[in-house]
PDB file of C-alpha atoms in Angstrom:
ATOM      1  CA  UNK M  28      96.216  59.390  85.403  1.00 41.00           C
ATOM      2  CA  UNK M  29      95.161  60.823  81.871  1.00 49.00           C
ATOM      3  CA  UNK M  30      91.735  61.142  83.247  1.00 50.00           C
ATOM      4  CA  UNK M  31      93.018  63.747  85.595  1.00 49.00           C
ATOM      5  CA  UNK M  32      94.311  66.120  82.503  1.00 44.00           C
ATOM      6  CA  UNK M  33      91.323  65.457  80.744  1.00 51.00           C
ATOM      7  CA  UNK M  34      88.930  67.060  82.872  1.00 51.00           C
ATOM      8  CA  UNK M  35      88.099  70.165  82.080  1.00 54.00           C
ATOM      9  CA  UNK M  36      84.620  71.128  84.425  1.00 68.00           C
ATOM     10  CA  UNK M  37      82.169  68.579  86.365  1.00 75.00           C
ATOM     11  CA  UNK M  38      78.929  69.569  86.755  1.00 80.00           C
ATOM     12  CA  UNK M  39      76.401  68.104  89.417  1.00 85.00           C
ATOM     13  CA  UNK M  40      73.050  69.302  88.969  1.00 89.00           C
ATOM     14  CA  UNK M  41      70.454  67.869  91.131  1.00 92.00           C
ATOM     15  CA  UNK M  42      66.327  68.911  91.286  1.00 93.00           C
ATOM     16  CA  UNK M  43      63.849  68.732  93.886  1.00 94.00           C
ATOM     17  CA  UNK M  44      60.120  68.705  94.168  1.00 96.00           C
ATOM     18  CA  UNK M  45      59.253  68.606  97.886  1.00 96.00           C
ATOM     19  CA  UNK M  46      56.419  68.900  99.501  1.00 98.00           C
ATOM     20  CA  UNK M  47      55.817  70.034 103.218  1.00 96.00           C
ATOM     21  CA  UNK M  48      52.848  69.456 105.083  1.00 98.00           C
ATOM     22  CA  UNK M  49      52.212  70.429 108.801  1.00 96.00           C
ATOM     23  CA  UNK M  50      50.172  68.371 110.851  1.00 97.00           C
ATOM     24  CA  UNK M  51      49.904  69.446 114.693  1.00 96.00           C
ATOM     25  CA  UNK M  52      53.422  70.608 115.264  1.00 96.00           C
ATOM     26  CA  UNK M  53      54.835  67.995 112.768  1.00 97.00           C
ATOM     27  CA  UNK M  54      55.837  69.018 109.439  1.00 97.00           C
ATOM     28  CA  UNK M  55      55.905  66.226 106.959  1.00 98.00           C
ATOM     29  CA  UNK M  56      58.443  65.993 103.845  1.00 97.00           C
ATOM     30  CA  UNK M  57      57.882  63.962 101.141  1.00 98.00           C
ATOM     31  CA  UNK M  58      59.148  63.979  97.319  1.00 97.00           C
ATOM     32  CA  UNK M  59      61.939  63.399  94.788  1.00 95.00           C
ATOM     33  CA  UNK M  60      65.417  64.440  93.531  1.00 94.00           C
ATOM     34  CA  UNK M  61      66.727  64.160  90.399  1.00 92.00           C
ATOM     35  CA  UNK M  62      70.658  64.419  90.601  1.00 91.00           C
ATOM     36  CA  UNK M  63      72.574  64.732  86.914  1.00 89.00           C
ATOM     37  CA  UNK M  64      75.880  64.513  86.271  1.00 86.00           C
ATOM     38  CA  UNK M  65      78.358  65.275  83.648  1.00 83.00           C
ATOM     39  CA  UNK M  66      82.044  65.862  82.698  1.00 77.00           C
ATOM     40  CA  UNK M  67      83.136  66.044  79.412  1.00 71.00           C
ATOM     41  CA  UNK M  68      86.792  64.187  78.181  1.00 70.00           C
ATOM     42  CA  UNK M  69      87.787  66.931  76.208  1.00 68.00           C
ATOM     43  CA  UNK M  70      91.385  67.578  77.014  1.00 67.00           C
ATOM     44  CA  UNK M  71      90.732  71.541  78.068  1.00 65.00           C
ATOM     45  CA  UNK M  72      92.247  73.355  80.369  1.00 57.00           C
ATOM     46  CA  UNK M  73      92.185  72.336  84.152  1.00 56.00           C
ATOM     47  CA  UNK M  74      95.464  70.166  84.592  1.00 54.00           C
ATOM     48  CA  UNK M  75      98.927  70.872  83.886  1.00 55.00           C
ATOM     49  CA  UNK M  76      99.664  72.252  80.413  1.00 62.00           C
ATOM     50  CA  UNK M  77     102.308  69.842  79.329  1.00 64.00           C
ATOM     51  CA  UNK M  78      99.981  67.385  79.479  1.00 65.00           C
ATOM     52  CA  UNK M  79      96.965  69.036  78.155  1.00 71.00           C
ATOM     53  CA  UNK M  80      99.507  69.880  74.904  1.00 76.00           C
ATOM     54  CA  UNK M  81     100.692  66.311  74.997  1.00 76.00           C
ATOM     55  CA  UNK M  82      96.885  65.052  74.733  1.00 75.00           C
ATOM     56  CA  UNK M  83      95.607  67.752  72.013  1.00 78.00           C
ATOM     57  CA  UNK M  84      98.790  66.363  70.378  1.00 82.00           C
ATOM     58  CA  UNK M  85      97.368  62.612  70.855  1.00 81.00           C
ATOM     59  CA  UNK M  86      94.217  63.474  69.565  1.00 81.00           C
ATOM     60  CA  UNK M  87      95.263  65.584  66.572  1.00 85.00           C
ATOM     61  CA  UNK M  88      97.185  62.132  65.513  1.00 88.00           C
ATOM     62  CA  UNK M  89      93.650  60.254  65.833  1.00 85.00           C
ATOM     63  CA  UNK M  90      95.115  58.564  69.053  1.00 82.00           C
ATOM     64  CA  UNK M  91      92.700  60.051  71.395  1.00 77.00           C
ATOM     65  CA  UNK M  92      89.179  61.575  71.335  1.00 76.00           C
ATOM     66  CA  UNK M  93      87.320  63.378  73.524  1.00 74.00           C
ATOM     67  CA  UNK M  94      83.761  62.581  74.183  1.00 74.00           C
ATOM     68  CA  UNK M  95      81.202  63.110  76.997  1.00 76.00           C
ATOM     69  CA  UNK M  96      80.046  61.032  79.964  1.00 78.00           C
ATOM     70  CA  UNK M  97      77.609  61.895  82.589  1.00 84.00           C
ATOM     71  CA  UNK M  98      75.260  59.667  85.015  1.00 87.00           C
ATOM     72  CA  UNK M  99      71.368  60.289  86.229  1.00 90.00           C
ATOM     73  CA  UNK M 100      69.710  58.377  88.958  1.00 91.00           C
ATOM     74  CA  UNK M 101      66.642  59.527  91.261  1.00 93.00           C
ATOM     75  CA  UNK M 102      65.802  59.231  94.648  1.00 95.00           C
ATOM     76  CA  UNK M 103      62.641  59.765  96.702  1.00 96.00           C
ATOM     77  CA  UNK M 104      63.025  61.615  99.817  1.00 96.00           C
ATOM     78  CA  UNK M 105      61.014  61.191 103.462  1.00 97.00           C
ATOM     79  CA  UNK M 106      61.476  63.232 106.491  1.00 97.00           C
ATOM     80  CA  UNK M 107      59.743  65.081 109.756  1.00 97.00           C
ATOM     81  CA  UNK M 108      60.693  68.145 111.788  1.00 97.00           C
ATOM     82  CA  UNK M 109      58.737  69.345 114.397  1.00 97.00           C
ATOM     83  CA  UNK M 110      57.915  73.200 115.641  1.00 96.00           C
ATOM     84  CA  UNK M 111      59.328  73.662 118.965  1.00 96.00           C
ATOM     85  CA  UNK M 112      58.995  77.227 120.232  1.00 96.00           C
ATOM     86  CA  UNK M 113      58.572  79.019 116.515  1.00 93.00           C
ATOM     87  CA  UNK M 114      61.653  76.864 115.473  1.00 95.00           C
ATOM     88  CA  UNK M 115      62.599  73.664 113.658  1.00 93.00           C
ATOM     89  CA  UNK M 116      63.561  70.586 115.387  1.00 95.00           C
ATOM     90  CA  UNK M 117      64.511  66.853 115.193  1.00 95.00           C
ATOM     91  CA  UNK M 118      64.513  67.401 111.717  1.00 94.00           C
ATOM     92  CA  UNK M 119      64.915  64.072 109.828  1.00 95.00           C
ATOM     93  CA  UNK M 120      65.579  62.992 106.271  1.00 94.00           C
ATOM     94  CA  UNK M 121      65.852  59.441 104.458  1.00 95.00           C
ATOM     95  CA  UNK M 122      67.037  59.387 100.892  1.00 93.00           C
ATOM     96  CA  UNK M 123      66.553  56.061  98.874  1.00 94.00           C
ATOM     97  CA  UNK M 124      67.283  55.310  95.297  1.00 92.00           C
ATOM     98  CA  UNK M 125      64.419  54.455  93.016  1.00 90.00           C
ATOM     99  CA  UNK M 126      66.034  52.735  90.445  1.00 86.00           C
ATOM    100  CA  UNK M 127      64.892  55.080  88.201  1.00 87.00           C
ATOM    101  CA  UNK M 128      67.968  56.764  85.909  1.00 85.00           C
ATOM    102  CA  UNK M 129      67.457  60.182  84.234  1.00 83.00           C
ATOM    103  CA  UNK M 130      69.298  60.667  81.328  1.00 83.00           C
ATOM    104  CA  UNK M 131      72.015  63.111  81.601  1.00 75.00           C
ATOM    105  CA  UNK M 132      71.668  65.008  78.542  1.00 78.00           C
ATOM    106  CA  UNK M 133      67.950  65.218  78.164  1.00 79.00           C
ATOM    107  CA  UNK M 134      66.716  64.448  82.032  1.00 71.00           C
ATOM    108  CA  UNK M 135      64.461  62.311  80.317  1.00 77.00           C
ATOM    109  CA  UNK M 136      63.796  59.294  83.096  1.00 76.00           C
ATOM    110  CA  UNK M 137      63.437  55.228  82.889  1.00 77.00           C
ATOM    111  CA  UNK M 138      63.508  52.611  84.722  1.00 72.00           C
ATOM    112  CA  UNK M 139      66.416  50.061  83.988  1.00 68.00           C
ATOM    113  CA  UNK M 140      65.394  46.873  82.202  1.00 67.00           C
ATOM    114  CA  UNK M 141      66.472  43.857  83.707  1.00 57.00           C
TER     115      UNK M 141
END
């Protein structure tokens, strides 16, 4: 339950490089997304203030500490839509993971070893 007090602000970025290309009346999507997230434990404001005092009161005694955590991954993206009457239709998209993690602080990617 502390967890819930110490969040202060999540953040969930994520980054795409797309490409379209038409072909007939199909339009073709390929590319990648880069999703980021992050959430510091740093007792702030957010939950109730009893127990944000209690906490800042916990780590002032060296019996907590705040520090951050965060997660990165990739995933390539594939999907079609077709031009039906000046409009967009059937429009299709797969997402799968790459197993490629970005690093949350520095978006720096690589590949897990293992």
């Amino acid at each position: 339950m502390d967890a819930v007090f110490a969040v202060a602000k999540t953040q969930f970025i994520s980054e795409a490089k797309l490409r379209a290309e038409r072909r007939g009346d199909l339009i073709v999507i390929t590319g990648e997304v880069e999703h980021v997230w992050s959430d510091p434990y740093n007792f702030e404001k957010g939950g109730d203030s009893s127990y944000t005092d209690l906490a800042r009161t916990a780590e002032a005694s060296g019996r907590a500490r705040s520090y951050p955590r965060g997660s990165g991954w990739t995933q390539s993206v594939r999907g079609t839509a077709r031009i039906v009457d000046g409009k967009l239709t059937d429009f299709r998209l797969e997402w799968e993971d790459t197993g490629e993690r970005v690093d949350w602080q520095t978006w720096t990617r690589t590949m897990p070893s293992g």
